[in-house]
Amino acid sequence: VTGAEAGAGGGAEAGGGEVEPDARFTFANERTFLAWARTALAFVAAGLAIVQLLPPFPGVPWGRRLLGIPLIVIGGVIAVVGYNQWSRNQRSLRCGEPISRSVLPRVLAVAIAAMALIAAIVLLLSAILEPR
Amino acid sequence: MAPPRDLEGLPPGLAKERTELAWSRTVFAFAAMGGVILKTSIAAGLTVITLGVLIWGVGRLLPAPGTSAAAPGRLRLVAVALTGVSLVALAVALFGHGAARGLLS
């Protein structure tokens, strides 16, 4: 969907060459931002739960923080980037420009893959270094 | 069922409902997050839960169709609140003392 398509139907003139987009596109954009917000919260909650609730990894005392802190930071990044993405999309809808491609799915995929790798390494280290 | 040909002719009523539900889910997520933080720091947890209540109030002020100009401040509040929660969680993770034996032990 381009901004031109969104503004073509139910849109109204907003002044300054911008068109008030169809309400459904505005709502859809807002829901997408809220979905990213919940994803960010899930990352932060997961990071906090790992640091605060998991028992320490035997032989790897820093393992919980190594896993939890990046998750919290990624959550913050997703929140900020998600808002920027919403803002850009809304501007595109109002100006009748094509919607730009979001970087967030790539960020999410890379983050999850990296965290899975780190978790596997911590678990392996813990199994190797565990005092018997 | 085939989608209607003229999407622009549909009323936006259900879109608004879906958006209200999305706000509700977000508020629940904030409340859950506050509950997790509450276990470590009562003040920080209560702050996050209060933020959730604030966001719930803001979410109820959905703009009427054709007035999306009212949205940026509301969504900015969510983004700022989320960043604040991330920073609080980071502080708790860095400086808080984790459960000595953990919940799963």
XYZ file of N, CA and C in Angstrom:
711
model
N 0.850 -1.194 0.000
C 0.000 0.000 0.000
C 0.877 1.232 0.000
N 0.638 2.155 -0.892
C 1.378 3.402 -0.866
C 0.540 4.465 -0.189
N 1.212 5.524 0.195
C 0.494 6.616 0.810
C -0.542 7.197 -0.136
N -0.219 7.169 -1.440
C -1.166 7.709 -2.419
C -2.464 6.911 -2.407
N -2.312 5.562 -2.321
C -3.506 4.707 -2.276
C -4.295 4.962 -1.000
N -3.570 5.137 0.108
C -4.256 5.343 1.388
C -5.020 6.651 1.411
N -4.464 7.656 0.744
C -5.104 8.950 0.779
C -6.139 9.139 -0.308
N -6.187 8.163 -1.222
C -7.057 8.338 -2.387
C -8.536 8.234 -2.056
N -8.881 7.417 -1.065
C -10.293 7.170 -0.812
C -10.869 8.062 0.256
N -10.764 7.563 1.513
C -11.412 8.268 2.607
C -10.614 9.443 3.112
N -9.495 9.776 2.464
C -8.635 10.844 2.958
C -9.260 12.211 2.803
N -8.745 13.163 3.604
C -9.228 14.529 3.529
C -8.031 15.457 3.452
N -8.178 16.572 2.809
C -7.113 17.553 2.650
C -6.675 18.080 4.022
N -5.354 17.973 4.334
C -4.870 18.437 5.642
C -4.065 19.722 5.520
N -3.887 20.221 4.291
C -3.153 21.458 4.098
C -1.676 21.196 3.885
N -0.958 22.167 3.239
C 0.474 22.029 3.022
C 0.810 20.897 2.081
N -0.074 20.555 1.149
C 0.185 19.474 0.205
C 0.000 18.103 0.810
N -0.329 18.026 2.078
C -0.535 16.728 2.726
C -2.017 16.380 2.732
N -2.260 15.054 2.702
C -3.638 14.570 2.711
C -3.836 13.738 3.968
N -4.907 14.007 4.663
C -5.227 13.196 5.836
C -5.550 11.786 5.349
N -4.757 10.766 5.755
C -4.992 9.427 5.201
C -6.297 8.817 5.689
N -6.707 7.809 4.953
C -7.891 7.043 5.370
C -7.679 6.550 6.806
N -8.710 6.638 7.627
C -8.574 6.314 9.058
C -8.095 4.887 9.261
N -8.514 3.964 8.369
C -8.126 2.568 8.588
C -6.624 2.382 8.464
N -5.992 3.151 7.568
C -4.542 3.045 7.431
C -3.844 3.644 8.650
N -4.409 4.733 9.153
C -3.850 5.341 10.367
C -3.940 4.363 11.540
N -5.108 3.728 11.679
C -5.280 2.761 12.774
C -4.339 1.570 12.595
N -4.206 1.094 11.355
C -3.332 -0.060 11.106
C -1.885 0.284 11.461
N -1.473 1.502 11.106
C -0.118 1.946 11.438
C 0.067 2.001 12.948
N -0.950 2.485 13.628
C -0.895 2.584 15.093
C -0.830 1.190 15.726
N -1.618 0.256 15.194
C -1.600 -1.108 15.744
C -0.241 -1.760 15.530
N 0.371 -1.462 14.376
C 1.695 -2.031 14.116
C 2.698 -1.507 15.142
N 2.627 -0.205 15.421
C 3.529 0.354 16.440
C 3.279 -0.317 17.793
N 2.004 -0.494 18.148
C 1.695 -1.094 19.445
C 2.199 -2.544 19.510
N 2.121 -3.247 18.383
C 2.638 -4.621 18.353
C 4.145 -4.625 18.596
N 4.845 -3.659 17.982
C 6.295 -3.564 18.229
C 6.568 -3.179 19.683
N 5.702 -2.328 20.245
C 5.873 -1.934 21.648
C 5.765 -3.161 22.551
N 4.798 -4.041 22.248
C 4.660 -5.252 23.069
C 5.852 -6.183 22.868
N 6.361 -6.217 21.642
C 7.562 -7.032 21.394
C 8.723 -6.506 22.222
N 8.858 -5.172 22.251
C 9.936 -4.562 23.043
C 9.769 -4.915 24.517
N 8.543 -4.824 25.010
C 8.289 -5.156 26.416
C 8.621 -6.621 26.696
N 8.299 -7.495 25.758
C 8.598 -8.923 25.942
C 10.104 -9.142 26.051
N 10.881 -8.426 25.219
C 12.340 -8.541 25.292
C 12.836 -8.079 26.663
N 12.321 -6.920 27.114
C 12.770 -6.375 28.400
C 12.388 -7.333 29.528
N 11.154 -7.844 29.484
C 10.702 -8.767 30.534
C 11.541 -10.049 30.528
N 11.848 -10.551 29.337
C 12.654 -11.768 29.256
C 14.044 -11.525 29.831
N 14.636 -10.380 29.475
C 15.965 -10.060 29.994
C 15.968 -9.935 31.501
N 14.964 -9.247 32.005
C 14.876 -9.049 33.454
C 14.630 -10.381 34.167
N 13.784 -11.208 33.590
C 13.489 -12.504 34.209
C 14.740 -13.375 34.246
N 15.533 -13.323 33.174
C 16.761 -14.136 33.159
C 17.707 -13.692 34.270
N 17.861 -12.368 34.411
C 18.811 -11.857 35.411
C 18.290 -12.086 36.829
N 16.987 -11.890 37.022
C 16.459 -11.880 38.389
C 15.894 -13.223 38.848
N 15.369 -14.007 37.945
C 14.625 -15.190 38.381
C 15.341 -16.516 38.136
N 16.193 -16.560 37.098
C 16.863 -17.833 36.821
C 17.918 -18.121 37.883
N 18.134 -19.382 38.219
C 19.269 -19.696 39.089
C 20.573 -19.480 38.329
N 21.671 -19.198 39.031
C 22.950 -18.969 38.333
C 23.378 -20.216 37.551
N 24.042 -19.987 36.406
C 24.574 -21.115 35.645
C 25.815 -21.627 36.380
N 25.873 -22.922 36.689
C 27.053 -23.443 37.386
C 28.310 -23.224 36.550
N 29.346 -22.639 37.148
C 30.613 -22.413 36.451
C 30.625 -21.165 35.597
N 29.485 -20.548 35.363
C 29.416 -19.323 34.541
C 28.605 -18.280 35.325
N 29.227 -17.673 36.335
C 28.461 -16.757 37.192
C 27.937 -15.524 36.469
N 28.597 -15.138 35.359
C 28.174 -13.947 34.611
C 27.204 -14.295 33.486
N 26.815 -15.550 33.414
C 25.977 -16.010 32.299
C 24.612 -15.334 32.235
N 23.996 -15.155 33.408
C 22.650 -14.547 33.407
C 22.692 -13.123 32.877
N 23.710 -12.362 33.308
C 23.797 -10.970 32.839
C 24.162 -10.920 31.363
N 25.016 -11.843 30.935
C 25.398 -11.873 29.515
C 24.168 -12.107 28.634
N 23.224 -12.880 29.132
C 22.009 -13.145 28.354
C 20.954 -12.059 28.545
N 20.810 -11.593 29.773
C 19.709 -10.689 30.081
C 19.906 -9.261 29.618
N 21.121 -8.735 29.811
C 21.328 -7.309 29.508
C 21.158 -7.002 28.013
N 21.725 -7.813 27.098
C 21.464 -7.531 25.674
C 19.973 -7.565 25.325
N 19.229 -8.477 25.942
C 17.793 -8.535 25.652
C 17.102 -7.235 26.050
N 17.491 -6.694 27.210
C 16.879 -5.432 27.671
C 17.250 -4.293 26.716
N 18.518 -4.257 26.310
C 18.955 -3.194 25.394
C 18.220 -3.306 24.056
N 18.074 -4.532 23.559
C 17.349 -4.729 22.285
C 15.908 -4.244 22.425
N 15.297 -4.504 23.585
C 13.933 -4.026 23.818
C 13.841 -2.514 23.707
N 14.802 -1.817 24.310
C 14.816 -0.349 24.210
C 14.995 0.111 22.771
N 15.885 -0.569 22.051
C 16.136 -0.190 20.641
C 14.860 -0.397 19.815
N 14.179 -1.510 20.038
C 12.949 -1.781 19.276
C 11.900 -0.704 19.546
N 11.819 -0.252 20.801
C 10.840 0.792 21.132
C 11.120 2.075 20.343
N 12.386 2.484 20.317
C 12.739 3.744 19.645
C 12.578 3.607 18.129
N 13.109 2.516 17.574
C 13.027 2.323 16.120
C 11.563 2.152 15.697
N 10.775 1.479 16.523
C 9.355 1.294 16.209
C 8.623 2.621 16.123
N 8.941 3.524 17.036
C 8.292 4.843 16.984
C 8.722 5.611 15.728
N 10.031 5.555 15.424
C 10.506 6.234 14.209
C 9.830 5.672 12.966
N 9.674 4.340 12.964
C 9.037 3.693 11.814
C 7.586 4.153 11.686
N 6.881 4.211 12.804
C 5.483 4.664 12.783
C 5.421 6.092 12.232
N 6.345 6.932 12.733
C 6.355 8.338 12.324
C 6.610 8.472 10.816
N 7.584 7.682 10.323
C 7.902 7.723 8.882
C 6.719 7.248 8.058
N 6.100 6.164 8.508
C 4.946 5.627 7.767
C 3.804 6.636 7.719
N 3.567 7.289 8.850
C 2.472 8.248 8.904
C 2.738 9.414 7.942
N 4.027 9.849 7.916
C 4.376 10.940 7.000
C 4.173 10.501 5.553
N 4.588 9.252 5.257
C 4.412 8.741 3.892
C 2.938 8.699 3.521
N 2.106 8.259 4.467
C 0.666 8.191 4.190
C 0.111 9.582 3.905
N 0.576 10.553 4.644
C 0.036 11.910 4.492
C 0.537 12.585 3.219
N 1.770 12.212 2.820
C 2.358 12.871 1.644
C 2.131 12.084 0.357
N 1.511 10.905 0.462
C 1.257 10.108 -0.738
C 2.500 9.460 -1.291
N 3.485 9.202 -0.420
C 4.728 8.553 -0.868
C 4.668 7.059 -0.562
N 5.540 6.271 -1.215
C 5.574 4.834 -0.887
C 6.015 4.621 0.562
N 5.456 3.596 1.186
C 5.837 3.254 2.560
C 7.246 2.671 2.541
N 8.123 3.186 3.395
C 9.499 2.694 3.404
C 9.560 1.315 4.059
N 10.596 0.558 3.674
C 10.734 -0.797 4.221
C 11.246 -0.713 5.659
N 10.648 -1.516 6.531
C 11.024 -1.482 7.946
C 12.294 -2.301 8.188
N 13.163 -1.770 9.043
C 14.377 -2.519 9.400
C 14.111 -3.434 10.597
N 12.959 -3.251 11.234
C 12.721 -3.974 12.488
C 12.688 -5.501 12.332
N 12.048 -6.061 11.290
C 12.090 -7.532 11.179
C 13.514 -8.064 11.119
N 14.390 -7.342 10.393
C 15.785 -7.799 10.300
C 16.468 -7.702 11.664
N 16.224 -6.563 12.357
C 16.798 -6.388 13.697
C 16.349 -7.530 14.608
N 15.049 -7.834 14.533
C 14.485 -8.886 15.387
C 15.120 -10.246 15.069
N 15.216 -10.566 13.781
C 15.768 -11.869 13.387
C 17.217 -12.004 13.834
N 18.004 -10.949 13.593
C 19.422 -10.997 13.975
C 19.548 -11.102 15.496
N 18.724 -10.336 16.211
C 18.806 -10.337 17.677
C 18.460 -11.718 18.235
N 17.398 -12.324 17.717
C 16.993 -13.638 18.248
C 18.057 -14.691 17.923
N 18.587 -14.631 16.702
C 19.615 -15.606 16.324
C 20.857 -15.436 17.199
N 21.260 -14.183 17.410
C 22.453 -13.925 18.233
C 22.224 -14.393 19.671
N 21.037 -14.107 20.203
C 20.766 -14.506 21.587
C 20.713 -16.025 21.725
N 20.177 -16.691 20.706
C 20.147 -18.160 20.748
C 21.561 -18.716 20.747
N 22.424 -18.100 19.938
C 23.822 -18.542 19.877
C 24.513 -18.329 21.227
N 24.314 -17.130 21.803
C 24.945 -16.824 23.096
C 24.426 -17.788 24.174
N 23.113 -18.055 24.143
C 22.536 -18.970 25.136
C 23.144 -20.365 24.997
N 23.310 -20.812 23.762
C 23.899 -22.138 23.549
C 25.332 -22.175 24.074
N 26.096 -21.099 23.816
C 27.489 -21.056 24.278
C 27.548 -21.067 25.810
N 26.675 -20.256 26.440
C 26.663 -20.206 27.911
C 26.309 -21.574 28.489
N 25.327 -22.229 27.899
C 24.926 -23.546 28.409
C 26.050 -24.573 28.245
N 26.726 -24.529 27.084
C 27.835 -25.453 26.848
C 28.960 -25.199 27.838
N 29.304 -23.887 27.992
C 30.357 -23.528 28.946
C 30.001 -23.998 30.341
N 28.736 -23.801 30.686
C 28.272 -24.176 32.024
C 28.411 -25.698 32.218
N 28.080 -26.447 31.173
C 28.187 -27.909 31.275
C 29.640 -28.343 31.403
N 30.542 -27.609 30.692
C 31.965 -27.985 30.725
C 32.611 -27.591 32.062
N 32.271 -26.356 32.507
C 32.954 -25.804 33.682
C 32.273 -26.173 35.004
N 31.153 -26.853 34.923
C 30.413 -27.157 36.160
C 31.298 -27.962 37.109
N 31.425 -27.467 38.365
C 32.235 -28.235 39.336
C 31.553 -29.557 39.691
N 32.305 -30.626 39.699
C 31.716 -31.943 39.979
C 31.927 -32.341 41.438
N -14.069 -16.287 1.495
C -14.825 -15.107 1.073
C -13.875 -14.124 0.395
N -14.243 -13.674 -0.791
C -13.383 -12.747 -1.517
C -13.437 -11.358 -0.859
N -12.294 -10.682 -0.789
C -12.312 -9.342 -0.199
C -13.085 -8.379 -1.094
N -13.721 -7.393 -0.522
C -14.458 -6.438 -1.347
C -13.506 -5.679 -2.264
N -14.028 -5.290 -3.428
C -13.171 -4.620 -4.413
C -12.780 -3.225 -3.964
N -13.729 -2.543 -3.383
C -13.456 -1.155 -3.015
C -13.243 -1.046 -1.503
N -11.982 -1.235 -1.096
C -11.669 -1.190 0.338
C -11.936 0.189 0.931
N -11.787 1.202 0.074
C -11.941 2.568 0.584
C -13.373 2.862 1.010
N -14.314 2.048 0.492
C -15.702 2.330 0.807
C -16.152 1.744 2.143
N -15.277 0.930 2.770
C -15.680 0.280 4.023
C -15.623 1.266 5.184
N -16.525 1.129 6.142
C -16.455 2.003 7.308
C -15.288 1.591 8.199
N -14.671 2.532 8.922
C -13.478 2.215 9.720
C -13.801 1.697 11.109
N -15.065 1.421 11.399
C -15.469 1.063 12.759
C -14.684 -0.087 13.355
N -14.540 -1.197 12.621
C -13.845 -2.352 13.178
C -12.357 -2.077 13.359
N -11.802 -1.271 12.494
C -10.389 -0.918 12.647
C -10.175 -0.213 13.985
N -11.111 0.626 14.347
C -10.994 1.335 15.623
C -11.087 0.349 16.790
N -12.005 -0.611 16.679
C -12.133 -1.629 17.732
C -10.835 -2.412 17.879
N -10.279 -2.842 16.728
C -9.037 -3.616 16.778
C -7.926 -2.798 17.419
N -7.908 -1.507 17.104
C -6.864 -0.649 17.676
C -7.061 -0.501 19.182
N -8.308 -0.387 19.618
C -8.572 -0.310 21.062
C -8.112 -1.583 21.763
N -8.351 -2.734 21.122
C -7.902 -4.005 21.707
C -6.375 -4.059 21.764
N -5.737 -3.524 20.728
C -4.272 -3.507 20.729
C -3.751 -2.651 21.885
N -4.426 -1.525 22.148
C -4.031 -0.696 23.297
C -4.205 -1.489 24.587
N -5.306 -2.230 24.703
C -5.545 -3.023 25.925
C -4.436 -4.038 26.130
N -4.070 -4.739 25.051
C -2.997 -5.739 25.176
C -1.697 -5.086 25.619
N -1.440 -3.894 25.083
C -0.207 -3.198 25.450
C -0.220 -2.833 26.934
N -1.377 -2.384 27.424
C -1.485 -2.029 28.840
C -1.272 -3.267 29.707
N -1.856 -4.404 29.307
C -1.645 -5.645 30.069
C -0.157 -6.007 30.095
N 0.506 -5.821 28.962
C 1.937 -6.134 28.913
C 2.713 -5.232 29.875
N 2.335 -3.951 29.918
C 2.987 -3.026 30.856
C 2.749 -3.479 32.295
N 1.514 -3.872 32.593
C 1.184 -4.287 33.962
C 1.991 -5.528 34.342
N 2.109 -6.467 33.412
C 2.887 -7.673 33.690
C 4.344 -7.328 33.944
N 4.843 -6.409 33.120
C 6.228 -5.954 33.280
C 6.416 -5.317 34.655
N 5.461 -4.486 35.051
C 5.523 -3.847 36.369
C 5.532 -4.891 37.466
N 4.748 -5.956 37.287
C 4.712 -7.030 38.271
C 6.062 -7.715 38.417
N 6.741 -7.920 37.266
C 8.068 -8.563 37.305
C 9.056 -7.661 38.050
N 9.021 -6.352 37.723
C 9.969 -5.428 38.359
C 9.637 -5.267 39.845
N 8.344 -5.359 40.162
C 7.888 -5.200 41.550
C 8.596 -6.193 42.475
N 8.905 -7.359 41.930
C 9.550 -8.397 42.734
C 10.922 -7.930 43.230
N 11.568 -7.083 42.408
C 12.904 -6.627 42.762
C 12.871 -5.271 43.456
N 12.108 -4.348 42.870
C 12.085 -2.988 43.410
C 10.633 -2.507 43.412
N 10.127 -2.276 44.620
C 8.713 -1.900 44.735
C 8.456 -0.548 44.066
N 9.360 0.403 44.281
C 9.156 1.746 43.712
C 9.153 1.686 42.181
N 10.149 0.996 41.628
C 10.239 0.912 40.161
C 9.037 0.158 39.586
N 8.636 -0.914 40.263
C 7.489 -1.691 39.789
C 6.211 -0.867 39.797
N 6.017 -0.134 40.894
C 4.811 0.701 40.976
C 4.832 1.793 39.905
N 6.033 2.321 39.616
C 6.148 3.349 38.568
C 5.726 2.782 37.217
N 6.192 1.582 36.925
C 5.853 0.963 35.630
C 4.350 0.673 35.557
N 3.779 0.196 36.667
C 2.340 -0.071 36.671
C 1.557 1.234 36.500
N 2.030 2.306 37.146
C 1.381 3.609 36.977
C 1.466 4.067 35.520
N 2.630 3.828 34.915
C 2.771 4.162 33.486
C 1.751 3.395 32.657
N 1.537 2.126 33.018
C 0.548 1.308 32.305
C -0.847 1.914 32.411
N -1.176 2.376 33.610
C -2.495 3.000 33.805
C -2.588 4.273 32.964
N -1.491 5.047 32.949
C -1.465 6.283 32.153
C -1.672 5.967 30.669
N -0.987 4.932 30.216
C -1.105 4.546 28.799
C -2.523 4.055 28.497
N -3.128 3.363 29.470
C -4.513 2.926 29.286
C -5.418 4.143 29.075
N -5.202 5.183 29.895
C -6.009 6.395 29.752
C -5.783 7.070 28.409
N -4.512 7.121 28.007
C -4.179 7.759 26.733
C -4.756 6.964 25.567
N -4.710 5.629 25.687
C -5.212 4.775 24.614
C -6.703 4.935 24.395
N -7.412 5.332 25.443
C -8.862 5.512 25.291
C -9.203 6.767 24.499
N -8.193 7.618 24.308
C -8.441 8.856 23.558
C -8.119 8.655 22.084
N -8.622 7.570 21.518
C -8.353 7.316 20.106
C -8.938 8.437 19.262
N -8.169 8.887 18.275
C -8.696 9.972 17.445
C -9.857 9.480 16.581
N -10.778 10.364 16.333
C -11.860 10.021 15.414
C -11.287 9.905 14.006
N -11.915 9.111 13.132
C -11.419 8.992 11.762
C -11.219 10.365 11.126
N -10.039 10.525 10.514
C -9.764 11.804 9.850
C -9.091 12.812 10.755
N -8.719 12.409 11.967
C -8.032 13.342 12.864
C -6.777 12.701 13.424
N -5.996 12.083 12.567
C -4.811 11.367 13.041
C -3.768 12.310 13.609
N -3.920 13.623 13.399
C -2.933 14.574 13.916
C -2.840 14.495 15.435
N -3.879 13.950 16.087
C -3.854 13.872 17.546
C -2.962 12.735 18.036
N -2.546 11.840 17.136
C -1.870 10.614 17.560
C -0.420 10.778 18.008
N 0.411 11.637 17.378
C 1.845 11.583 17.674
C 2.177 11.685 19.157
N 1.527 12.579 19.876
C 1.835 12.736 21.294
C 1.539 11.480 22.081
N 0.437 10.794 21.734
C 0.061 9.590 22.468
C 1.082 8.485 22.232
N 1.455 8.304 20.974
C 2.393 7.226 20.679
C 3.794 7.573 21.172
N 4.119 8.864 21.156
C 5.421 9.267 21.689
C 5.490 8.922 23.175
N 4.379 9.111 23.871
C 4.347 8.775 25.300
C 4.658 7.287 25.501
N 4.072 6.440 24.658
C 4.335 5.000 24.773
C 5.820 4.719 24.523
N 6.371 5.358 23.475
C 7.778 5.119 23.146
C 8.685 5.583 24.284
N 8.386 6.776 24.837
C 9.209 7.296 25.936
C 9.069 6.392 27.165
N 7.831 5.959 27.460
C 7.611 5.075 28.612
C 8.383 3.771 28.442
N 8.353 3.234 27.221
C 9.065 1.974 26.971
C 10.569 2.145 27.163
N 11.086 3.268 26.660
C 12.518 3.507 26.821
C 12.855 3.648 28.301
N 11.982 4.340 29.039
C 12.202 4.485 30.481
C 12.171 3.135 31.183
N 11.216 2.287 30.815
C 11.128 0.959 31.424
C 12.391 0.155 31.108
N 12.882 0.294 29.871
C 14.113 -0.432 29.501
C 15.270 0.024 30.379
N 15.351 1.344 30.600
C 16.449 1.865 31.417
C 16.322 1.389 32.864
N 15.084 1.394 33.383
C 14.867 0.899 34.755
C 15.276 -0.571 34.839
N 14.834 -1.344 33.847
C 15.161 -2.771 33.851
C 16.666 -2.979 33.756
N 17.324 -2.130 32.954
C 18.779 -2.243 32.821
C 19.456 -1.964 34.155
N 18.977 -0.925 34.860
C 19.546 -0.594 36.168
C 19.322 -1.744 37.149
N 18.113 -2.316 37.110
C 17.824 -3.435 38.020
C 18.730 -4.622 37.690
N 18.927 -4.864 36.385
C 19.754 -6.006 35.979
C 21.215 -5.793 36.359
N 21.682 -4.529 36.245
C 23.095 -4.258 36.508
C 23.386 -4.150 37.999
N 22.493 -3.461 38.721
C 22.818 -3.140 40.116
C 21.967 -3.907 41.124
N 20.861 -4.501 40.662
C 20.016 -5.261 41.591
C 20.697 -6.572 41.933
N 20.279 -7.156 43.053
C 20.828 -8.464 43.397
C 19.798 -9.510 42.996
N 20.183 -10.388 42.103
C 19.270 -11.420 41.616
C 18.919 -12.391 42.720
N 17.839 -13.143 42.513
C 17.429 -14.124 43.516
C 18.588 -15.077 43.781
N 18.895 -15.289 45.048
C 20.084 -16.064 45.397
C 20.018 -17.480 44.807
N 18.865 -18.114 44.923
C 18.756 -19.478 44.417
C 17.881 -19.550 43.180
N 17.146 -18.493 42.918
C 16.306 -18.481 41.724
C 14.992 -19.202 41.934
N 14.055 -18.910 41.091
C 12.727 -19.498 41.235
C 12.711 -20.965 40.842
N 13.600 -21.330 39.923
C 13.520 -22.664 39.357
C 14.384 -23.672 40.106
N 15.092 -23.225 41.125
C 15.956 -24.158 41.832
C 15.181 -24.831 42.958
